[in-house]
Every structure is written in C-alpha cells, then in structure tokens.
Coordinates of C-alpha atoms in Angstrom, one line a residue:
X1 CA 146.1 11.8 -16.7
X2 CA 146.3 13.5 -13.1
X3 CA 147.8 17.3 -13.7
X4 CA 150.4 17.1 -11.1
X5 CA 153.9 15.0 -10.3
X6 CA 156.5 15.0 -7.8
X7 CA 160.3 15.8 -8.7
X8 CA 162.3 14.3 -5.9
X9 CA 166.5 14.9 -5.4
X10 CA 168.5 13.1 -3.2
X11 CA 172.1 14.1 -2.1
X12 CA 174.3 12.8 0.0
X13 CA 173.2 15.4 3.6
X14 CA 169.5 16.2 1.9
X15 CA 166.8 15.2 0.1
X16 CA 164.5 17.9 -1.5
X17 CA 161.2 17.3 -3.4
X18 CA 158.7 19.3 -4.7
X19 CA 155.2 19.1 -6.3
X20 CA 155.5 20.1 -9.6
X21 CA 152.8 20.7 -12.1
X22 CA 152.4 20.4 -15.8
X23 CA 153.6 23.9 -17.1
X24 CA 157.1 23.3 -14.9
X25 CA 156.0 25.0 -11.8
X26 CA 157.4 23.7 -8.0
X27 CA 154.0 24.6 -6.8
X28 CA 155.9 23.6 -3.1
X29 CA 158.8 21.9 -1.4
X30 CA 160.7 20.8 1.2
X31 CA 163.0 18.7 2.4
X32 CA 164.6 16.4 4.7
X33 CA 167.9 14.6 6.0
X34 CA 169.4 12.3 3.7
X35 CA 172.6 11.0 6.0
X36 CA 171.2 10.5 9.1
X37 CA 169.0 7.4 8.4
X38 CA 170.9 4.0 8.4
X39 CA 167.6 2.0 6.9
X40 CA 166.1 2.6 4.4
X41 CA 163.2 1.4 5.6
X42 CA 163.2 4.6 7.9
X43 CA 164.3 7.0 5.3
X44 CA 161.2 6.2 3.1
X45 CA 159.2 6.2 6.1
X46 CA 160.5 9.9 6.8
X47 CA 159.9 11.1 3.1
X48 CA 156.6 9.5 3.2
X49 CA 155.4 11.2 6.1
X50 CA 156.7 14.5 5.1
X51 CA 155.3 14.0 1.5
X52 CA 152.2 13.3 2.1
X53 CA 151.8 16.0 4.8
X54 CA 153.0 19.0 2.0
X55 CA 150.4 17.2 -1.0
X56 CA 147.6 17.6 1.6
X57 CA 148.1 21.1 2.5
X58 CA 148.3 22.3 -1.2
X59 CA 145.0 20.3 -1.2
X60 CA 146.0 17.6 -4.1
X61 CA 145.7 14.4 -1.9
X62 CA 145.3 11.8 -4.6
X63 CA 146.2 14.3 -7.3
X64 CA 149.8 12.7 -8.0
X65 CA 150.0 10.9 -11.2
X66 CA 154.0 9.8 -10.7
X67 CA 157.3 9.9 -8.9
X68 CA 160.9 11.1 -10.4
X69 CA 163.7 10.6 -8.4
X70 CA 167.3 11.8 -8.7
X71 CA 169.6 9.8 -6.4
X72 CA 173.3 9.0 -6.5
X73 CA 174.2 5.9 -8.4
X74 CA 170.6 5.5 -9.4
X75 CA 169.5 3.1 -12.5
X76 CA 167.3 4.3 -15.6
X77 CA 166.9 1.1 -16.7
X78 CA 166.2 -0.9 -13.4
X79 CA 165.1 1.2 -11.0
X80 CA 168.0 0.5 -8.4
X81 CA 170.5 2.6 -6.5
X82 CA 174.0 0.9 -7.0
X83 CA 176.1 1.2 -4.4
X84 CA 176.6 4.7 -4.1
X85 CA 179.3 6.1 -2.1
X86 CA 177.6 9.2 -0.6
X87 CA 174.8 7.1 0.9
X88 CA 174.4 5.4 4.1
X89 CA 173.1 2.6 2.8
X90 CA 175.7 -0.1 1.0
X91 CA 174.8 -2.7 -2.0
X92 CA 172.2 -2.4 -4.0
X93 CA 168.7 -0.6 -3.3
X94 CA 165.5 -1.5 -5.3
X95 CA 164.7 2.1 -4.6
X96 CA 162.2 2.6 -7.4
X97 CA 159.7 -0.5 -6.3
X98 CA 160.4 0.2 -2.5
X99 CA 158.6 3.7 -3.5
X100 CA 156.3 2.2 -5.1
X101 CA 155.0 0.1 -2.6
X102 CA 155.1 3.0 0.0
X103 CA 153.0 5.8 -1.7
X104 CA 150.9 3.6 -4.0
X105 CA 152.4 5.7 -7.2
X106 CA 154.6 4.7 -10.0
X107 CA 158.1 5.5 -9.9
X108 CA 161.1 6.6 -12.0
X109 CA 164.7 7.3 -10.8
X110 CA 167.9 8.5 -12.7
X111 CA 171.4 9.6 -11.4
X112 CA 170.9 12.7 -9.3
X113 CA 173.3 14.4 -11.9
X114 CA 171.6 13.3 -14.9
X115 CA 168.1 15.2 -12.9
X116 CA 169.7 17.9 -12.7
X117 CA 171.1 18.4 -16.7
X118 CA 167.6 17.1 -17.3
X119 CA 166.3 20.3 -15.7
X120 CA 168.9 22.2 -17.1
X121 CA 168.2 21.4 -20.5
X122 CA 164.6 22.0 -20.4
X123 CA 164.4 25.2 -18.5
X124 CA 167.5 26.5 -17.4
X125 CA 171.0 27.5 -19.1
X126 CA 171.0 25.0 -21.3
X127 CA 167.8 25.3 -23.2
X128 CA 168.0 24.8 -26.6
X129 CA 171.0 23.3 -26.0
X130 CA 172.4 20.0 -27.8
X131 CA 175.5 18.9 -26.5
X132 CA 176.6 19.6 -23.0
X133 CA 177.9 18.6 -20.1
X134 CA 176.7 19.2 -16.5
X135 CA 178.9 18.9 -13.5
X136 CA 177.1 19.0 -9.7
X137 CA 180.0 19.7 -7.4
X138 CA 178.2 18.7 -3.8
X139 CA 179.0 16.4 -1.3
X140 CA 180.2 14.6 -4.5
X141 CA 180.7 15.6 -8.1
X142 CA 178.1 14.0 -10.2
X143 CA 177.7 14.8 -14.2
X144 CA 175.2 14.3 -16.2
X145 CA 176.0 13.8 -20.9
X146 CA 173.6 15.1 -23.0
X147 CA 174.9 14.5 -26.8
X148 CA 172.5 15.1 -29.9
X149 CA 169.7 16.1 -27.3
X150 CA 170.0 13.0 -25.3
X151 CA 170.7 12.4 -22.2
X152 CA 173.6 9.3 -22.3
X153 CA 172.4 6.6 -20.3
X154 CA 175.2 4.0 -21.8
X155 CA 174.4 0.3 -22.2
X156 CA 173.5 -0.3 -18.6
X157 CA 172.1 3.1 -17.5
X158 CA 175.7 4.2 -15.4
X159 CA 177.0 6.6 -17.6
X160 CA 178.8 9.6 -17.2
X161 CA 180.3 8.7 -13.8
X162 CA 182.9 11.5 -14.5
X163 CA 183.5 12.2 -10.7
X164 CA 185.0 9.0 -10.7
X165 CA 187.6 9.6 -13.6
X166 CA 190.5 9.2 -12.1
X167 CA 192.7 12.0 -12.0
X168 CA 195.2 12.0 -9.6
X169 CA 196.9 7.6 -9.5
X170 CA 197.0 6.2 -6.1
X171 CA 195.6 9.6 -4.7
X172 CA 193.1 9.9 -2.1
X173 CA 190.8 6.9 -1.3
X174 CA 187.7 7.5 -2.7
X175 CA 184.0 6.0 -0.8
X176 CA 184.4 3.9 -4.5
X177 CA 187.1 2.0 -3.1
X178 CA 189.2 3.5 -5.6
X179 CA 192.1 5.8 -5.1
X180 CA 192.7 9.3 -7.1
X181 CA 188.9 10.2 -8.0
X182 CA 187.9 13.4 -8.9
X183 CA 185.8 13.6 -6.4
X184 CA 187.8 13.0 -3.9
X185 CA 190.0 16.4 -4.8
X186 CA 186.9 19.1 -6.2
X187 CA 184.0 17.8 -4.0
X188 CA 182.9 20.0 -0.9
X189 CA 184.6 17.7 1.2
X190 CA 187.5 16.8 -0.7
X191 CA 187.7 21.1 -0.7
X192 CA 188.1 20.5 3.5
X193 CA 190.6 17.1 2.8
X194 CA 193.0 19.5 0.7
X195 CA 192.6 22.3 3.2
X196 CA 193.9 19.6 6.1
X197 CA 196.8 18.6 3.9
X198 CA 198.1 22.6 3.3
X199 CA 197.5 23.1 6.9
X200 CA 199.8 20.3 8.0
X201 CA 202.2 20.6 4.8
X202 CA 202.8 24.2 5.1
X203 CA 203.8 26.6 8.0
X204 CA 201.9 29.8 6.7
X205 CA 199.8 31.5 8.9
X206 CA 196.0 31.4 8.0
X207 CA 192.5 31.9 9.8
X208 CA 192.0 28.2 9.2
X209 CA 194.2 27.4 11.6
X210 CA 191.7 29.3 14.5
X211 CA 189.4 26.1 13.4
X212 CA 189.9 22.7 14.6
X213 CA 191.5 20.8 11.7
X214 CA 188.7 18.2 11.4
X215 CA 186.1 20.5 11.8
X216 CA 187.1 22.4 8.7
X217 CA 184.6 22.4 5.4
X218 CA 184.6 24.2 2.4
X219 CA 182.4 27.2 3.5
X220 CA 185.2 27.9 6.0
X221 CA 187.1 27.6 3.2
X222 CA 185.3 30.4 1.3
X223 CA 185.2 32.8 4.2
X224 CA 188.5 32.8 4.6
X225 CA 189.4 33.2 1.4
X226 CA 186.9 35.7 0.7
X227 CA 189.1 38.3 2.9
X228 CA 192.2 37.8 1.5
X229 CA 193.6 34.4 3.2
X230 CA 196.3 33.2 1.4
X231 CA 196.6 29.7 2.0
X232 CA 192.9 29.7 1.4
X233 CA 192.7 31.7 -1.7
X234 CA 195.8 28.8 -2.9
X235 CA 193.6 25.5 -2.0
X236 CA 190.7 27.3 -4.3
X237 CA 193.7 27.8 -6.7
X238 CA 194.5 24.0 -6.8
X239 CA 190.8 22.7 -6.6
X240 CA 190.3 24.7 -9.2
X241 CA 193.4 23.6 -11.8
X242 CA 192.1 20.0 -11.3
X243 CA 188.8 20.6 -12.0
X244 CA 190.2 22.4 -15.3
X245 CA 192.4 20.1 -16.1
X246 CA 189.8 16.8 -16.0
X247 CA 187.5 19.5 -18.3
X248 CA 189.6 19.7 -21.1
X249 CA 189.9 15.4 -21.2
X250 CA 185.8 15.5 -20.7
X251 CA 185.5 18.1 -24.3
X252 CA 188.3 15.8 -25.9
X253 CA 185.4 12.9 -26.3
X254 CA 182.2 15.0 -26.3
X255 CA 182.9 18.5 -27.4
X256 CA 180.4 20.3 -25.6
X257 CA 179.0 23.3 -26.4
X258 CA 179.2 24.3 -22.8
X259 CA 179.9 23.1 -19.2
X260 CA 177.2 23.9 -17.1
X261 CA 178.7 24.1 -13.1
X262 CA 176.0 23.3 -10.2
X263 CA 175.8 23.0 -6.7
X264 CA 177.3 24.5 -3.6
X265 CA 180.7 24.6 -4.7
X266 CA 180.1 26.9 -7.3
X267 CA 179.1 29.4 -5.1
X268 CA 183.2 30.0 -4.7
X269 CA 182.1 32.4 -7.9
X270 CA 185.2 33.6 -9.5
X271 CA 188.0 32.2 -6.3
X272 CA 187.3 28.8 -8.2
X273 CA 186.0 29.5 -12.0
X274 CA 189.2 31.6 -12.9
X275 CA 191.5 28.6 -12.3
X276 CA 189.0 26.2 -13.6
X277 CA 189.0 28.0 -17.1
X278 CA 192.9 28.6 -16.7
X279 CA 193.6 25.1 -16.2
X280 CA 190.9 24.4 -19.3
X281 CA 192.1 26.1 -21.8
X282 CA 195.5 25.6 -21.0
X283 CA 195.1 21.6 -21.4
X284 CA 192.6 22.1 -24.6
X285 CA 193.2 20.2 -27.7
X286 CA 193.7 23.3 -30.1
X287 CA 190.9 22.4 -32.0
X288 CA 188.8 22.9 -28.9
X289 CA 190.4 26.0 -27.7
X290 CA 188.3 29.1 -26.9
X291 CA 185.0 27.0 -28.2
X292 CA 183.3 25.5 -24.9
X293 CA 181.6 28.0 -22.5
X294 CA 182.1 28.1 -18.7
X295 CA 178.6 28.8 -17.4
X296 CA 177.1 28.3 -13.7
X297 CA 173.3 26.8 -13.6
X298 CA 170.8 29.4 -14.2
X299 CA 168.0 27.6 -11.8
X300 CA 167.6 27.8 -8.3
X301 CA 169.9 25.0 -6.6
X302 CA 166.7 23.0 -5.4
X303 CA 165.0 23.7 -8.1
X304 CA 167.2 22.1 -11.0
X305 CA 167.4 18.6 -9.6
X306 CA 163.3 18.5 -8.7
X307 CA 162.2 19.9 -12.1
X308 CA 164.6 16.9 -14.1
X309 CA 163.5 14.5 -11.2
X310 CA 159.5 15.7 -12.2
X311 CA 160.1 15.3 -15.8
X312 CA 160.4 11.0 -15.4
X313 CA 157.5 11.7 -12.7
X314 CA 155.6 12.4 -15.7
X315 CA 157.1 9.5 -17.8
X316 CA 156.2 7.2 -14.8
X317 CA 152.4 8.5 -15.1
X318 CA 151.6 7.6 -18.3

C-alpha cells in the first residue's frame, strides 16, 4: 500500500487539497477557484493540472495510493454530487468516476461537512469524542452527525443537511428552491442579505452605508462591528439568535456532547457565539440545559476539511 493520499475540500469560492501522509500530516497544499468554472470538465482539468504539479515537487509522482473528496451535496454511497446549491454546476455530477478517470487513482467523496467532523473527530476538538455535531458556516452552512462514533450517513448517504432545516416559513429563497433555510439567514452571504434588509428597513446611521449596498459581505460586516457599529453589532445579534435557536431543535434529537463551529463565520468570535449560546440555552429542553458545549474547531480552517477528505483517500486505496 503506497504511504501517501490526497485530502481534497471543495466549497462553494475554493477548493483546497493537500497531500497527506499516513501519520496525519498535510505534507503540502494549495488551492484553487471553485466558482469560476462553469464545466466541470474544466474544473477537473484545473485541479488536475495543479495537483499534479504540487505531487511532483514534493517528489512523490506515482506515490498516491487514493483520493478523498469533501464537496457540497456529495454521495458516500454513490460517488455523485447531488445538486448542490453552492456549485456552478446543476443536476447530478458523477464526480467520483470523473476523478477517476482523470488522475488514474481511486476515488472517495463525502459531504464537505461530514470531511470536515471527520477530521474533527480524529485530530481536532472532537477527539475522543462520541456524539457531536459539526456545523461549517461558509458560503453555506453544512453539518456533519456523528452518533455512537459514527458518522450518520442515513439510508441514502444525504444526511444531516441541517442548513437546510427550515427555520424561518416562506423566508428567504434558498439556491434549494426552498424558502426559509437556515442557510439562507447564518451563512456568510445570508450575514450580507440581512445586512441589506437593516440597511433599507431602518434609518440609523452606520459605516455600512459608506459601502455600496450590493457590494456588502460579512467581513464588512465584522469590521464594522468590530468598532462599535451599532446596526452591525445588531445583524451579528440576530444571525446569531437564529443560529441558537435551530441549536437547541438539533440537541432535542441527537444530544450532543458538543457543537463544534467551523469556517469563516466563526471568526465573528464572541460578536456571534454570545447570542448563539443565548438563544441556545434559552430554547433548551430542560433536560438539555447547561449539558452541550459551544466550542470553535481546534484545526486550521484548510486543514480540517483535507485531513477528513484524506481519511476516505485512504479507504479508497485499499
């Protein structure tokens, strides 16, 4: 069996992969852009090219024993990306054999979220850990179930799809096609949709308003907020109560030990975790109350997603 694998994740804006080998280590990585290929034909191309071109300059050209992939929407069980709604490309994708028949090297893919609580589990915050939930709060919010040590799959391999609990009835449309998802109100861009809607609900003054109003993301968000902005530090408040609220329905059917919080959102620090936990333990059945840690990913954001992505690389290998 070769010695080394590849963990690859795929957002929604990126795609980063790495060359991991068998005692967990990214040995490299890089990356490339996810949303600005409308084939997929030419996004394969592009991650072949650049793959290949990092394996050769560590040297381990014909050294990789598997693939893992984490991708939105992605299959366990069939090896397809099912219309996801943070990718360019519609229907369903036979990702895993397209791969295959690019790089000559077998090929394993899982939800993007489910990658990432994979890595979590075995090296990061997680560790040891039984029952948890993660929740990747990106472009989308993804999740990934692990119950009894397992990572829940569900009859058809599309589990856990909590970003697309609805939570708010004939809310926002969702890239779904349905309206009200979570996602749609505690995802980087739904962070940006709710700023738009203060900005034209309310009359408050706000550094926001020195950006053009479709120009806005969540980082601007954050900056503002992080100096005392009001109106910012308020759509933080109220991304944040949602978040806490869908939380305490998520423990209700799993109770997890802990929540584990990843991706660029989280990097809101306490603007966004102090109403999240509010919001929790405020909507907690009582016998859940006070039991379910709040606890950001302990593993570098790349990192987290390629290291669950490398552990199917290795399944794929044997």
């Amino acid at each position: 069996m070769k010695s080394y694998v590849v963990g690859i994740d795929m957002g929604g804006t990126n795609t980063a992969f790495g060359i991991v080998d068998s005692r967990g280590n990214v040995l490299a990585k890089d990356s490339i852009r996810t949303n600005t290929h409308q084939s997929i034909n030419h996004y394969i191309e592009e991650l072949y090219n650049s793959l290949t071109a990092l394996i050769a300059a560590q040297g381990l050209t014909g050294e990789i024993g598997g693939i893992g992939v984490g991708a939105p929407n992605a299959n366990y069980f069939t090896g397809v990306i099912e219309n996801a709604a943070n990718l360019p490309w519609k229907g369903v994708v036979p990702f895993a054999s397209l791969m295959e028949k690019q790089f000559g090297i077998p090929v394993k893919i899982t939800n993007d979220a489910n990658a990432a609580a994979i890595g979590e589990m075995t090296y990061g915050a997680a560790r040891g850990v039984k029952d948890f939930i993660m929740i990747t709060l990106g472009t989308g919010v993804g999740s990934g179930i692990v119950a009894n040590g397992q990572l829940i799959y569900g009859n058809d391999g599309n589990a856990g799809e909590l970003g697309h609990v609805i939570v708010r009835p004939n809310g926002r449309l969702c890239g779904c096609g349905r309206k009200g998802c979570l996602e749609t109100y505690t995802s980087a861009t739904g962070v940006a949709h709710t700023a738009r809607e203060f900005l034209e609900l309310q009359k408050a003054d706000s550094l926001l308003r020195r950006i053009p109003m479709q120009e806005i993301t969540s980082k601007d968000v954050y900056d503002a907020a992080i100096v005392g902005d009001k109106l910012s530090v308020e759509i933080f408040e109220y991304t944040g109560k949602i978040l806490g609220e869908a939380f305490a329905n998520f423990i209700a059917f799993s109770s997890p030990k802990m929540i584990v919080l990843f991706g660029g959102l989280t990097h809101a620090g306490d603007l966004i975790l102090k109403p999240i936990k509010k919001a929790m333990e405020e909507n907690l059945l009582r016998v859940f109350k006070g039991k379910v840690e709040l606890v950001l990913s302990q593993l570098n954001e790349a990192d987290a997603a390629i290291l669950g992505a490398s552990a199917l690389g290795w399944e794929a290998a044997q």
